[in-house]
Short mmCIF file of C-alpha atoms and ligand atoms in Angstrom, two decimals:
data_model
loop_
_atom_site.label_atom_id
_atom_site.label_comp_id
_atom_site.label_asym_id
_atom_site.label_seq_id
_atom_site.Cartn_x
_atom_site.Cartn_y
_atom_site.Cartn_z
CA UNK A 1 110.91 286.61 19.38
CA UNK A 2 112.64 286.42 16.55
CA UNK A 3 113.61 283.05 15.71
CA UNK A 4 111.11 279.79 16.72
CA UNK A 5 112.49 277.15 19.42
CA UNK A 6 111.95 274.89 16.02
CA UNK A 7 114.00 277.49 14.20
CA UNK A 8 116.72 277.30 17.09
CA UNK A 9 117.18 273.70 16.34
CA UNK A 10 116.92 273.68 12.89
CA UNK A 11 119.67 276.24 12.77
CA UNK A 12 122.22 274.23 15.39
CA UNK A 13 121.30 270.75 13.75
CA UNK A 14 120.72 268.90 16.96
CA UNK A 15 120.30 265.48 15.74
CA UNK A 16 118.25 263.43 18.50
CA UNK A 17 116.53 265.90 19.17
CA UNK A 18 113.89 264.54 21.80
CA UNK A 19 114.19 263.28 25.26
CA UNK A 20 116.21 260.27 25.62
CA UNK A 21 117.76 260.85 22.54
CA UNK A 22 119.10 257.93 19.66
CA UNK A 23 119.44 255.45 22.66
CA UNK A 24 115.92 255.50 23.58
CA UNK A 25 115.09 255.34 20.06
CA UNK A 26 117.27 252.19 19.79
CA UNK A 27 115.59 250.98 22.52
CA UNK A 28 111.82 251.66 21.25
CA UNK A 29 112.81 249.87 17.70
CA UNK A 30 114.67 246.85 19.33
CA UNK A 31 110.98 245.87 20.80
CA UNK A 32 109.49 245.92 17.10
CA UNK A 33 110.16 243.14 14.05
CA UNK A 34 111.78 244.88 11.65
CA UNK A 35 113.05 243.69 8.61
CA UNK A 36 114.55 244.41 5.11
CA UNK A 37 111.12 244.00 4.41
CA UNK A 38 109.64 246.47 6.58
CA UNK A 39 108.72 250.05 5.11
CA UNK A 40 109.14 253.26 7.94
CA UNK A 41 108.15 256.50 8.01
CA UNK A 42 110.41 259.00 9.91
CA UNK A 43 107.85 261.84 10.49
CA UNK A 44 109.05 264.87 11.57
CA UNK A 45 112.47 263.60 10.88
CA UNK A 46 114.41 266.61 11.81
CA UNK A 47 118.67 266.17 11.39
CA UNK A 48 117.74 262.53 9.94
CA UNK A 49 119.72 260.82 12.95
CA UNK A 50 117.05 258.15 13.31
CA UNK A 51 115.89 257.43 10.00
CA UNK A 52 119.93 257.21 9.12
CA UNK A 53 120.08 254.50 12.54
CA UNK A 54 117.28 252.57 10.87
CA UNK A 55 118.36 251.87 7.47
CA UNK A 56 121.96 251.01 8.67
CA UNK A 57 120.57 248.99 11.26
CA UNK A 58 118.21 246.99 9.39
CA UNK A 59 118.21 247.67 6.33
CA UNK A 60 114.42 248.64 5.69
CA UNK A 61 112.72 250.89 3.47
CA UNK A 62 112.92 254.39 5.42
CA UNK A 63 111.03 257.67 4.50
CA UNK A 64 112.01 260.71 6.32
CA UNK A 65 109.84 263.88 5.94
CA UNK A 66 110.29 267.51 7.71
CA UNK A 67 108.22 270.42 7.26
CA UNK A 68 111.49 272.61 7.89
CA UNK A 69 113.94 272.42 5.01
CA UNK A 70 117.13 273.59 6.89
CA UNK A 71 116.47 270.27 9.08
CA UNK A 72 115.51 268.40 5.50
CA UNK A 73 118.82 269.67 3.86
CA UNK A 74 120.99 269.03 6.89
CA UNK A 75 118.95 265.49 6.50
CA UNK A 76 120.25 264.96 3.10
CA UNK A 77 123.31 266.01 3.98
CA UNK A 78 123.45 262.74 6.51
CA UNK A 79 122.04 260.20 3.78
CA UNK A 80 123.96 261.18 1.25
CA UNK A 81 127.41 261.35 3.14
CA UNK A 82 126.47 257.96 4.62
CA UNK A 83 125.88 257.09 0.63
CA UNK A 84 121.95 255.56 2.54
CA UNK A 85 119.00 255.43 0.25
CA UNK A 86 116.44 257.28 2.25
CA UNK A 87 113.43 259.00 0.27
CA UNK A 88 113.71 262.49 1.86
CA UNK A 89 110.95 265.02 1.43
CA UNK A 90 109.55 268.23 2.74
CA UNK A 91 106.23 267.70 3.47
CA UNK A 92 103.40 268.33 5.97
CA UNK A 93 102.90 265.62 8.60
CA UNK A 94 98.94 267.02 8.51
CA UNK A 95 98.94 266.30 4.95
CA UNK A 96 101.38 263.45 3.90
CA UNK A 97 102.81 263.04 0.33
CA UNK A 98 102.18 259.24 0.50
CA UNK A 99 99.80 256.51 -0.68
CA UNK A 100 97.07 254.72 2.20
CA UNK A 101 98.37 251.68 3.65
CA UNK A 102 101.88 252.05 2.49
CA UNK A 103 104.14 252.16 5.85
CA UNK A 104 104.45 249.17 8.33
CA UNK A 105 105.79 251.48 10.85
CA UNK A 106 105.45 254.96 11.73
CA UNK A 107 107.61 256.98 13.86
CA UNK A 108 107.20 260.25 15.58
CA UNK A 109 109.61 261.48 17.91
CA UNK A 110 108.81 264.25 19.45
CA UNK A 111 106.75 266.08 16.68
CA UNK A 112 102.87 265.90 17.97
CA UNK A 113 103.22 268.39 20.17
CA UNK A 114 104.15 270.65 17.43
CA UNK A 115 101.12 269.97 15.16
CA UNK A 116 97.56 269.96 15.39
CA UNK A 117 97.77 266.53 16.56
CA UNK A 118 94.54 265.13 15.49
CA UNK A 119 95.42 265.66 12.32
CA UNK A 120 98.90 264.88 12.17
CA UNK A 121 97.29 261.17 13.73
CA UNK A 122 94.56 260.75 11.58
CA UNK A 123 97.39 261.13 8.77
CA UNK A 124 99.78 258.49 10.31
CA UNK A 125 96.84 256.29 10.86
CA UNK A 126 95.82 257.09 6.80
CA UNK A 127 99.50 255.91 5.98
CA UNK A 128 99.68 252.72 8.16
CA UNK A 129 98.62 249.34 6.81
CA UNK A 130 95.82 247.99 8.62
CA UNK A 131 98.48 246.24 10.86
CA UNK A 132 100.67 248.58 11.00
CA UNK A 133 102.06 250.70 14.24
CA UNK A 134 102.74 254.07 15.10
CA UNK A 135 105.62 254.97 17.71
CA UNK A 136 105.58 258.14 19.33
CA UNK A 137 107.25 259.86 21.82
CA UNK A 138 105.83 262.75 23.60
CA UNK A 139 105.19 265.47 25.73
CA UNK A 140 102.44 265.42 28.06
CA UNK A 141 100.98 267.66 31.05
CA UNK A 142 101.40 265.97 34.42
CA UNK A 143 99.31 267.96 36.75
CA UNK A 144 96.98 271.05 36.12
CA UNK A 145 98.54 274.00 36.30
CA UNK A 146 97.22 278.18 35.91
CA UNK A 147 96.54 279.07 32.58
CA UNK A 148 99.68 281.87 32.41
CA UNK A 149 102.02 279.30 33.41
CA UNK A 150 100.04 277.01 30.76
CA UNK A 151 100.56 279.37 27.96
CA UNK A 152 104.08 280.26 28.58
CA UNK A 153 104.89 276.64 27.96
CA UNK A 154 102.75 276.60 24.45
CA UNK A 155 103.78 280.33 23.42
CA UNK A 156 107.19 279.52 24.03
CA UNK A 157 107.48 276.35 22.04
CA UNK A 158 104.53 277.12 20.15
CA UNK A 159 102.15 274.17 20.96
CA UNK A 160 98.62 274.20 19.46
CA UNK A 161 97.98 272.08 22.36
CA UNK A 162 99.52 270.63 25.21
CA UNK A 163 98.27 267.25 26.17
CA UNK A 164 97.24 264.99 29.60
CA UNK A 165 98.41 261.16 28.48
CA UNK A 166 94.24 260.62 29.42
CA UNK A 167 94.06 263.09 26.52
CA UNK A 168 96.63 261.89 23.92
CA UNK A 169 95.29 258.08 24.49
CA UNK A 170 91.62 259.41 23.47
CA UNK A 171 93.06 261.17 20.37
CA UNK A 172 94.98 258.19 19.05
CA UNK A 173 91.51 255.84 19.84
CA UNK A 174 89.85 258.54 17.71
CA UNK A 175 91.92 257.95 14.85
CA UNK A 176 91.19 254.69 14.94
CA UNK A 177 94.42 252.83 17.14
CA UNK A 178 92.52 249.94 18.94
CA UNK A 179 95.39 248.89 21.01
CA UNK A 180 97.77 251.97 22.60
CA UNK A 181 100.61 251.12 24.86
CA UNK A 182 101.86 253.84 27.33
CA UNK A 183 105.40 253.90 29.12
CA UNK A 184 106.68 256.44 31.15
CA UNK A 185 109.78 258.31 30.19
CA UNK A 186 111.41 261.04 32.45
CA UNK A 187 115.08 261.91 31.94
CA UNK A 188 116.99 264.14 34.13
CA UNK A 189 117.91 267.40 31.75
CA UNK A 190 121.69 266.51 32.39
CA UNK A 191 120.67 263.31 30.53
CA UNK A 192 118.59 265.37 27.51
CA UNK A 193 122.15 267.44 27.00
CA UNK A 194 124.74 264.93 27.28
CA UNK A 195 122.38 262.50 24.42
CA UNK A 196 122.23 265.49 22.06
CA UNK A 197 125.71 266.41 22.55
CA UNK A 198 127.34 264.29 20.18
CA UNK A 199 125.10 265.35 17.11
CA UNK A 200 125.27 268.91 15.84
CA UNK A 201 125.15 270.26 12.42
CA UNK A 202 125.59 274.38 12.53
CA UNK A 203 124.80 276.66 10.18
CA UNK A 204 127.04 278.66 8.57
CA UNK A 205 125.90 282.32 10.79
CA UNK A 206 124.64 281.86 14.48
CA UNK A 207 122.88 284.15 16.29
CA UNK A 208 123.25 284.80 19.56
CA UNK A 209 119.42 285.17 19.83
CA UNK A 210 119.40 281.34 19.26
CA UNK A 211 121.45 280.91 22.17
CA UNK A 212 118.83 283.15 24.18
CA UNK A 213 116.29 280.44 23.39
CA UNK A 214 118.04 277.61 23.92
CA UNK A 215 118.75 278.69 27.87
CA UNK A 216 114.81 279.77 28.11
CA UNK A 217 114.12 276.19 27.02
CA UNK A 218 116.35 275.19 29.42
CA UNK A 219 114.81 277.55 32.13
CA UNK A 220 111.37 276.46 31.45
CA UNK A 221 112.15 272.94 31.39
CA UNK A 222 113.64 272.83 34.96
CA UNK A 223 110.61 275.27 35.88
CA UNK A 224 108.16 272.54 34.65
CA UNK A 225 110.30 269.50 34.87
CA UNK A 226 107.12 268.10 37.76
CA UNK A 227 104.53 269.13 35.32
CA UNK A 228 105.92 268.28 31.80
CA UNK A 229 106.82 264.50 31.50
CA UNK A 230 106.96 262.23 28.08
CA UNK A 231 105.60 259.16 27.23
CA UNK A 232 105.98 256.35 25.19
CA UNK A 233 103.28 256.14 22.63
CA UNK A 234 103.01 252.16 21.04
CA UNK A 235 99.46 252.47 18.65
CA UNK A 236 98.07 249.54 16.55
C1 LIG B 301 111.73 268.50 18.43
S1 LIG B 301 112.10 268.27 16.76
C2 LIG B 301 112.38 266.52 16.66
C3 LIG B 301 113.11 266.12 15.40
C4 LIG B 301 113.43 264.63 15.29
N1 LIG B 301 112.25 263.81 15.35
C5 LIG B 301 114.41 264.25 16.34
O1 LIG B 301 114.02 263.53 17.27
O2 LIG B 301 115.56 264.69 16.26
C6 LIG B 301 110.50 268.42 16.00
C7 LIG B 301 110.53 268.27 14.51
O3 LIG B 301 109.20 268.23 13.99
C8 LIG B 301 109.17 268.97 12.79
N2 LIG B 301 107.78 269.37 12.53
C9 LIG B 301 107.02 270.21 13.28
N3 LIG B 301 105.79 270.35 12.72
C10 LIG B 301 105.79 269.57 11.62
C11 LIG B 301 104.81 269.29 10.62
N4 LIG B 301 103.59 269.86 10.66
N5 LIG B 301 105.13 268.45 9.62
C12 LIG B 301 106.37 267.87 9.58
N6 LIG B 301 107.34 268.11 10.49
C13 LIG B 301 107.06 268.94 11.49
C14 LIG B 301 110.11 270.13 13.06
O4 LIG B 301 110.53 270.78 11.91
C15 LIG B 301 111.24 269.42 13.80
O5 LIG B 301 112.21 268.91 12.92
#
């Protein structure tokens, strides 16, 4: 293949780009104290639609970071049309540009997956004041299922790993979250479409081999939707 499913939505923009969309994520944050105070980390902050939500919102101290630098520029674009002061930086969520202890909150939305998640975790966790919390939403296995249908899932979206929530809850205790709260999050795919609608930023030339991907995602989601789910990920 020759573009990425990440690629795909760098290249359309799609802001909100995990299940449930900026609605859920208003819905996560409205649970947590946050303040002018309060210093976030967006990682994995894609089109920037969240970490722009939070610092209109509350007003906080928000850092959004992106290893993908079409989603980081598209990002900036956001802040600085919206005139918000949000540190933006490309940057490794395995290997953080930022000091220990220095975020409050930590958000992940849909990113994990993507990474080799115990070390994107143990780097959250590294960033976090010892109170601190780290929100994530992911994408875990349901039921077990053959290993060819198992790899067309990771090959496709290019997983290291794809995680049972018994399996994600022992990797966040690892890192060294005492307290993890799980919720259950399963939105029809009409849902997943009509959220992400609103919120595209295109690039200038698009293939139509982006489009390609963008139906197999939407293939393989319907394909899987009894064995793929998402949770709600609330460590401390
Ligand atoms: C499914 S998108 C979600 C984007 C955003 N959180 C949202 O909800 O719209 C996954 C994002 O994670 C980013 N990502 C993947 N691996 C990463 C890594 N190792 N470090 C930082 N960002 C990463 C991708 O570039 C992409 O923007």
């Amino acid at each position: 293949m020759k573009y990425t499913y990440l690629d795909c939505l760098a290249l359309f923009g799609v802001g909100g780009a995990h299940p449930g969309g900026l609605q859920l994520t208003k819905n996560i944050l409205a649970e947590e104290k946050i303040n002018k105070e309060t210093t976030l980390l967006d990682a994995g902050c894609g089109t920037g639609q969240t970490a722009a939500y939070l610092q209109q919102h509350y007003g906080c101290s928000v850092s959004a970071l992106d290893n993908n630098s079409i989603m980081v520029d598209k990002a900036h674009q956001r802040f600085s049309s919206l005139g918000l002061p949000i540190d933006t930086k490309v940057g490794d969520i395995e290997n953080l540009p930022y000091p220990d202890m220095h975020f409050d909150i930590a958000l992940s939305e849909s990113v994990l997956s993507f990474t080799n998640a115990t070390s994107a975790i143990h780097e959250l966790k590294r960033v976090l004041k010892p109170n601190g919390r780290l929100l994530a939403i992911e994408t875990v296995l349901e039921q077990t299922i053959p290993e060819e249908e198992r790899s067309s899932i990771v090959d496709f979206y290019r997983f290291p790993q794809l995680l049972t929530e018994d399996e994600w809850l022992t990797a966040f205790r690892k890192a060294g979250f005492q307290q993890v709260d799980i919720t259950k999050y399963q939105p029809t795919l009409d849902q997943v479409d009509e959220q992400n609608a609103a919120d595209f930023s295109l690039s200038k030339s698009i293939d139509d081999a982006l489009l390609e991907i963008l139906e197999k995602h939407k293939e393989i989601m319907q394909r899987n939707k009894d064995k793929l789910g998402f949770r709600i990920f609330r460590c401390s």
